[in-house]
């Protein structure tokens, strides 16, 4: 017997009994929804542009995934590349061209930029209404002020996972390990903002009592990029544990969470891979459609 189409499939459970917050499944739901919305509107194409400077392998793979999913969502995408030897002026000229082009609705500059290139003046050229990464000072300022605007794809993806898997936030303790502008800082603000209402602690590399801080968390997010810093001992029984960390070594890719031992204590957990990574891509595309709407290029 198959489940009715309008009922979400039941959650998968880890061997230790935690709900698996499946980012691949939710990404596909979001991408399918975007495609349906775009096809129904019959508007001119929604377009995402990415800028990749240099030839870093992982960055090339991330950007490729973004373009593949954009096509699945019914969007078009442009991929602009420059060599690692590009000057600051060349990168800025490229981004300015995309900013000025009315056919481009979202601009993502893949970070980090190589060598001595300074990302701040590059990001400053991205208009707030095309800032699908939520990284400009205008977008960050709107988030701090609690105003509507584009919010970073990874923090937004974490929020979507919490919503989808019914993780309550109001009045509950959330601990985010990491204070990056890409993840830790905006995610802490999103968790604390009115309507979400978690009590948030933003921990970081100088936090002295990390174990005690983490043990108090109903929602624990690893966004430090330090392989395995979250062990079973850090986790309150039944807590929701989200892994955003990515560390690369000769042994491969590792997250911040020691999945095998933590899943036996947590109430819900993201797998790695297949947790937050796909959600970053889904929310990038969601942001691209929002950006097109903000520019009046897609029906509200
Ligand atoms: N590099 C790693 N993750 C990201 C991201 O989410 N956005 C950008 N622009 N660069 C990244």
Tab-separated table of C-alpha atoms and ligand atoms in Angstrom:
chain	number	residue	atom	x	y	z
A	1	UNK	CA	0.000	0.000	0.000
A	2	UNK	CA	1.397	3.457	-0.819
A	3	UNK	CA	0.954	6.546	1.368
A	4	UNK	CA	-1.454	9.205	0.019
A	5	UNK	CA	0.462	11.720	-2.123
A	6	UNK	CA	-0.316	14.661	0.195
A	7	UNK	CA	1.043	12.957	3.305
A	8	UNK	CA	4.797	13.250	3.945
A	9	UNK	CA	6.644	9.935	4.034
A	10	UNK	CA	7.340	8.760	7.601
A	11	UNK	CA	10.704	9.783	9.065
A	12	UNK	CA	13.569	7.324	8.884
A	13	UNK	CA	15.083	6.213	12.173
A	14	UNK	CA	18.800	5.682	12.904
A	15	UNK	CA	19.971	2.353	14.379
A	16	UNK	CA	20.067	3.991	17.836
A	17	UNK	CA	16.506	5.342	17.517
A	18	UNK	CA	17.030	8.970	16.440
A	19	UNK	CA	14.879	10.529	13.711
A	20	UNK	CA	17.053	11.059	10.626
A	21	UNK	CA	16.593	14.567	9.282
A	22	UNK	CA	16.940	13.674	5.636
A	23	UNK	CA	18.206	16.680	3.680
A	24	UNK	CA	18.182	14.842	0.358
A	25	UNK	CA	14.492	14.108	0.635
A	26	UNK	CA	13.584	17.632	1.751
A	27	UNK	CA	15.775	19.142	-0.975
A	28	UNK	CA	13.881	17.129	-3.582
A	29	UNK	CA	10.538	18.250	-2.138
A	30	UNK	CA	11.652	21.898	-2.270
A	31	UNK	CA	13.096	21.623	-5.777
A	32	UNK	CA	9.932	19.879	-7.053
A	33	UNK	CA	7.845	22.658	-5.468
A	34	UNK	CA	9.959	25.355	-7.118
A	35	UNK	CA	9.619	23.663	-10.508
A	36	UNK	CA	5.835	23.434	-10.129
A	37	UNK	CA	5.627	27.130	-9.149
A	38	UNK	CA	7.845	28.216	-12.039
A	39	UNK	CA	6.020	26.091	-14.620
A	40	UNK	CA	2.627	27.316	-13.424
A	41	UNK	CA	3.677	30.975	-13.702
A	42	UNK	CA	4.955	30.686	-17.284
A	43	UNK	CA	7.137	33.766	-16.688
A	44	UNK	CA	10.460	34.600	-18.357
A	45	UNK	CA	13.244	32.376	-16.986
A	46	UNK	CA	14.503	32.781	-13.438
A	47	UNK	CA	18.298	32.953	-13.592
A	48	UNK	CA	21.032	32.203	-11.052
A	49	UNK	CA	24.605	33.290	-11.810
A	50	UNK	CA	27.595	31.811	-10.020
A	51	UNK	CA	31.124	33.186	-9.954
A	52	UNK	CA	34.001	30.793	-9.363
A	53	UNK	CA	37.541	32.118	-9.200
A	54	UNK	CA	40.356	29.562	-9.368
A	55	UNK	CA	40.300	25.796	-9.683
A	56	UNK	CA	39.649	24.490	-6.168
A	57	UNK	CA	38.193	20.988	-6.655
A	58	UNK	CA	35.579	20.997	-3.869
A	59	UNK	CA	34.360	24.491	-4.886
A	60	UNK	CA	34.031	23.293	-8.492
A	61	UNK	CA	31.933	20.336	-7.315
A	62	UNK	CA	29.697	22.523	-5.092
A	63	UNK	CA	29.050	24.942	-7.944
A	64	UNK	CA	28.312	22.086	-10.368
A	65	UNK	CA	25.689	20.706	-7.953
A	66	UNK	CA	24.059	24.137	-7.745
A	67	UNK	CA	23.706	24.305	-11.545
A	68	UNK	CA	22.380	20.741	-11.812
A	69	UNK	CA	19.676	21.438	-9.223
A	70	UNK	CA	18.824	24.815	-10.775
A	71	UNK	CA	17.982	22.963	-13.997
A	72	UNK	CA	15.828	20.496	-12.054
A	73	UNK	CA	13.978	23.438	-10.457
A	74	UNK	CA	13.190	24.800	-13.930
A	75	UNK	CA	15.631	27.716	-13.661
A	76	UNK	CA	18.413	28.728	-15.964
A	77	UNK	CA	21.888	29.380	-14.643
A	78	UNK	CA	25.066	31.070	-15.738
A	79	UNK	CA	28.466	29.913	-14.641
A	80	UNK	CA	31.192	32.555	-14.751
A	81	UNK	CA	34.776	31.515	-14.091
A	82	UNK	CA	38.062	33.350	-13.737
A	83	UNK	CA	41.543	31.899	-13.210
A	84	UNK	CA	43.175	32.058	-9.776
A	85	UNK	CA	45.516	34.672	-11.273
A	86	UNK	CA	42.607	37.105	-11.875
A	87	UNK	CA	43.074	40.579	-10.428
A	88	UNK	CA	40.758	42.168	-7.881
A	89	UNK	CA	39.580	44.551	-10.630
A	90	UNK	CA	38.712	41.663	-12.987
A	91	UNK	CA	36.627	39.906	-10.332
A	92	UNK	CA	34.843	43.132	-9.453
A	93	UNK	CA	34.172	43.917	-13.123
A	94	UNK	CA	32.602	40.483	-13.604
A	95	UNK	CA	30.340	40.841	-10.555
A	96	UNK	CA	29.379	44.397	-11.522
A	97	UNK	CA	28.296	43.108	-14.944
A	98	UNK	CA	26.016	40.531	-13.323
A	99	UNK	CA	24.672	43.150	-10.922
A	100	UNK	CA	23.746	45.377	-13.885
A	101	UNK	CA	22.191	42.595	-15.978
A	102	UNK	CA	18.377	42.524	-15.563
A	103	UNK	CA	18.263	38.924	-16.849
A	104	UNK	CA	20.265	37.737	-13.794
A	105	UNK	CA	18.176	37.439	-10.611
A	106	UNK	CA	20.593	35.843	-8.158
A	107	UNK	CA	24.374	36.165	-7.799
A	108	UNK	CA	26.509	33.725	-5.823
A	109	UNK	CA	30.240	34.355	-5.494
A	110	UNK	CA	31.719	31.044	-4.384
A	111	UNK	CA	33.906	31.521	-1.308
A	112	UNK	CA	36.665	31.534	-0.340
A	113	UNK	CA	38.281	33.580	-3.094
A	114	UNK	CA	41.828	32.392	-3.820
A	115	UNK	CA	45.075	34.102	-2.864
A	116	UNK	CA	45.005	37.747	-1.829
A	117	UNK	CA	41.638	38.563	-3.391
A	118	UNK	CA	39.493	40.537	-0.957
A	119	UNK	CA	35.907	39.269	-0.818
A	120	UNK	CA	34.426	42.339	0.912
A	121	UNK	CA	34.597	44.790	-2.029
A	122	UNK	CA	33.391	42.002	-4.343
A	123	UNK	CA	30.344	41.193	-2.194
A	124	UNK	CA	29.616	44.909	-1.807
A	125	UNK	CA	28.825	44.999	-5.550
A	126	UNK	CA	26.006	42.464	-5.220
A	127	UNK	CA	22.678	44.333	-4.942
A	128	UNK	CA	20.687	43.270	-1.849
A	129	UNK	CA	17.819	42.036	-4.063
A	130	UNK	CA	20.206	39.650	-5.918
A	131	UNK	CA	22.108	38.558	-2.798
A	132	UNK	CA	21.030	34.897	-2.728
A	133	UNK	CA	23.811	34.107	-0.220
A	134	UNK	CA	22.593	36.744	2.257
A	135	UNK	CA	26.186	37.853	2.753
A	136	UNK	CA	26.126	41.547	1.933
A	137	UNK	CA	26.137	44.136	4.673
A	138	UNK	CA	22.619	45.170	3.615
A	139	UNK	CA	21.273	41.593	3.927
A	140	UNK	CA	23.071	40.982	7.218
A	141	UNK	CA	21.809	44.310	8.553
A	142	UNK	CA	18.228	43.406	7.653
A	143	UNK	CA	18.588	40.094	9.476
A	144	UNK	CA	19.951	41.817	12.579
A	145	UNK	CA	17.115	44.341	12.459
A	146	UNK	CA	14.497	41.602	11.973
A	147	UNK	CA	13.477	42.980	8.562
A	148	UNK	CA	12.471	40.761	5.629
A	149	UNK	CA	15.269	40.018	3.168
A	150	UNK	CA	17.439	37.292	1.711
A	151	UNK	CA	19.028	35.017	4.326
A	152	UNK	CA	22.059	32.726	3.816
A	153	UNK	CA	21.273	29.372	2.230
A	154	UNK	CA	22.915	27.134	4.835
A	155	UNK	CA	21.298	28.766	7.880
A	156	UNK	CA	17.972	28.824	6.038
A	157	UNK	CA	18.425	25.134	5.203
A	158	UNK	CA	18.912	24.308	8.892
A	159	UNK	CA	15.720	26.192	9.767
A	160	UNK	CA	13.810	24.314	7.039
A	161	UNK	CA	15.011	20.969	8.459
A	162	UNK	CA	13.913	21.919	11.985
A	163	UNK	CA	10.482	22.984	10.672
A	164	UNK	CA	10.039	19.918	8.484
A	165	UNK	CA	10.906	17.491	11.274
A	166	UNK	CA	8.763	19.264	13.856
A	167	UNK	CA	11.623	20.299	16.149
A	168	UNK	CA	10.146	22.853	18.576
A	169	UNK	CA	12.221	25.995	19.069
A	170	UNK	CA	10.165	28.394	21.198
A	171	UNK	CA	11.646	28.756	24.658
A	172	UNK	CA	14.109	25.930	24.033
A	173	UNK	CA	17.874	26.131	24.350
A	174	UNK	CA	19.882	26.151	21.123
A	175	UNK	CA	23.665	26.007	21.007
A	176	UNK	CA	25.443	26.868	17.757
A	177	UNK	CA	29.150	26.031	17.687
A	178	UNK	CA	30.777	28.437	15.231
A	179	UNK	CA	30.463	32.178	14.595
A	180	UNK	CA	31.127	32.431	10.844
A	181	UNK	CA	29.255	34.987	8.753
A	182	UNK	CA	28.286	32.149	6.404
A	183	UNK	CA	26.613	29.940	9.039
A	184	UNK	CA	27.049	30.378	12.805
A	185	UNK	CA	26.218	34.056	13.137
A	186	UNK	CA	23.138	34.229	10.866
A	187	UNK	CA	21.822	30.899	12.181
A	188	UNK	CA	22.064	32.137	15.777
A	189	UNK	CA	20.065	35.224	14.791
A	190	UNK	CA	17.424	33.144	12.984
A	191	UNK	CA	16.980	30.820	15.954
A	192	UNK	CA	16.608	33.736	18.366
A	193	UNK	CA	14.331	35.934	16.283
A	194	UNK	CA	10.715	36.623	17.170
A	195	UNK	CA	8.466	33.770	16.131
A	196	UNK	CA	11.251	31.191	16.468
A	197	UNK	CA	12.149	32.252	19.987
A	198	UNK	CA	14.948	29.884	20.970
A	199	UNK	CA	17.369	30.880	23.724
A	200	UNK	CA	20.629	30.835	21.799
A	201	UNK	CA	24.239	30.413	22.838
A	202	UNK	CA	26.847	31.005	20.139
A	203	UNK	CA	29.884	28.970	21.165
A	204	UNK	CA	33.267	29.155	19.406
A	205	UNK	CA	36.902	28.159	19.562
A	206	UNK	CA	37.482	30.171	22.769
A	207	UNK	CA	34.487	28.766	24.652
A	208	UNK	CA	36.034	27.198	27.751
A	209	UNK	CA	33.198	25.005	29.032
A	210	UNK	CA	31.961	23.591	25.725
A	211	UNK	CA	30.879	20.266	27.176
A	212	UNK	CA	28.618	21.869	29.788
A	213	UNK	CA	27.261	24.432	27.322
A	214	UNK	CA	26.373	21.712	24.807
A	215	UNK	CA	24.807	19.347	27.346
A	216	UNK	CA	22.202	22.004	28.040
A	217	UNK	CA	21.089	22.223	24.411
A	218	UNK	CA	17.732	21.021	23.095
A	219	UNK	CA	19.064	21.925	19.631
A	220	UNK	CA	22.798	21.519	19.028
A	221	UNK	CA	24.398	22.718	15.795
A	222	UNK	CA	27.989	21.950	14.835
A	223	UNK	CA	29.223	24.653	12.458
A	224	UNK	CA	32.848	24.806	13.512
A	225	UNK	CA	34.518	22.730	10.801
A	226	UNK	CA	36.347	20.676	13.444
A	227	UNK	CA	35.948	16.978	12.762
A	228	UNK	CA	34.165	15.091	15.539
A	229	UNK	CA	34.065	17.827	18.190
A	230	UNK	CA	30.516	16.814	19.104
A	231	UNK	CA	30.603	13.450	20.890
A	232	UNK	CA	27.850	11.551	22.694
A	233	UNK	CA	29.010	13.216	25.933
A	234	UNK	CA	28.079	16.652	24.496
A	235	UNK	CA	24.476	15.685	23.770
A	236	UNK	CA	21.443	15.928	26.040
A	237	UNK	CA	19.293	12.802	25.579
A	238	UNK	CA	16.587	13.499	23.007
A	239	UNK	CA	18.221	16.673	21.608
A	240	UNK	CA	18.122	17.559	17.906
A	241	UNK	CA	21.677	17.525	16.535
A	242	UNK	CA	22.521	19.250	13.251
A	243	UNK	CA	25.880	18.836	11.530
A	244	UNK	CA	26.999	21.685	9.279
A	245	UNK	CA	30.748	21.168	9.722
A	246	UNK	CA	32.897	20.016	6.840
A	247	UNK	CA	36.545	19.060	7.358
A	248	UNK	CA	38.733	17.549	4.689
A	249	UNK	CA	41.723	15.321	5.340
A	250	UNK	CA	43.524	12.477	3.605
A	251	UNK	CA	40.922	10.178	5.200
A	252	UNK	CA	38.069	12.034	3.416
A	253	UNK	CA	35.283	14.382	4.511
A	254	UNK	CA	34.163	14.487	8.146
A	255	UNK	CA	31.485	16.464	9.957
A	256	UNK	CA	31.593	18.097	13.397
A	257	UNK	CA	29.388	15.333	14.842
A	258	UNK	CA	30.538	11.789	15.659
A	259	UNK	CA	27.416	10.364	14.068
A	260	UNK	CA	27.693	6.750	15.207
A	261	UNK	CA	27.806	7.522	18.921
A	262	UNK	CA	25.637	10.661	18.887
A	263	UNK	CA	22.693	9.010	17.072
A	264	UNK	CA	22.310	6.673	20.053
A	265	UNK	CA	21.660	9.652	22.376
A	266	UNK	CA	19.976	12.257	20.138
A	267	UNK	CA	16.250	12.425	19.436
A	268	UNK	CA	16.866	13.645	15.875
A	269	UNK	CA	20.052	13.975	13.843
A	270	UNK	CA	21.221	14.977	10.365
A	271	UNK	CA	23.139	12.325	8.452
A	272	UNK	CA	26.444	13.327	6.905
A	273	UNK	CA	26.412	13.370	3.919
A	274	UNK	CA	22.745	13.858	3.019
A	275	UNK	CA	21.809	16.297	5.787
A	276	UNK	CA	22.541	20.004	5.622
A	277	UNK	CA	24.589	19.996	2.376
A	278	UNK	CA	21.645	19.343	0.026
A	279	UNK	CA	19.587	21.876	1.983
A	280	UNK	CA	22.098	24.619	1.156
A	281	UNK	CA	21.466	23.987	-2.529
A	282	UNK	CA	17.666	23.820	-2.117
A	283	UNK	CA	17.613	27.110	-0.203
A	284	UNK	CA	19.906	28.775	-2.738
A	285	UNK	CA	17.269	28.032	-5.378
A	286	UNK	CA	14.453	29.117	-3.061
A	287	UNK	CA	16.352	32.374	-2.542
A	288	UNK	CA	16.815	32.788	-6.297
A	289	UNK	CA	13.045	32.652	-6.809
A	290	UNK	CA	12.558	35.087	-3.901
A	291	UNK	CA	15.157	37.367	-5.503
A	292	UNK	CA	13.307	37.283	-8.842
A	293	UNK	CA	10.127	38.253	-6.978
A	294	UNK	CA	11.891	41.117	-5.182
A	295	UNK	CA	12.966	42.414	-8.610
A	296	UNK	CA	9.424	42.174	-9.970
A	297	UNK	CA	10.579	39.516	-12.454
A	298	UNK	CA	8.278	36.805	-11.078
A	299	UNK	CA	4.697	36.985	-9.754
A	300	UNK	CA	4.538	37.471	-5.960
B	1	LIG	N1	31.589	28.181	0.231
B	1	LIG	C1	31.165	27.188	1.036
B	1	LIG	N2	29.851	27.320	1.297
B	1	LIG	C2	29.437	28.424	0.641
B	1	LIG	C3	28.177	29.090	0.535
B	1	LIG	O1	27.162	28.696	1.103
B	1	LIG	N3	28.178	30.214	-0.237
B	1	LIG	C4	29.307	30.685	-0.840
B	1	LIG	N4	29.201	31.791	-1.550
B	1	LIG	N5	30.466	30.092	-0.755
B	1	LIG	C5	30.539	28.970	-0.024
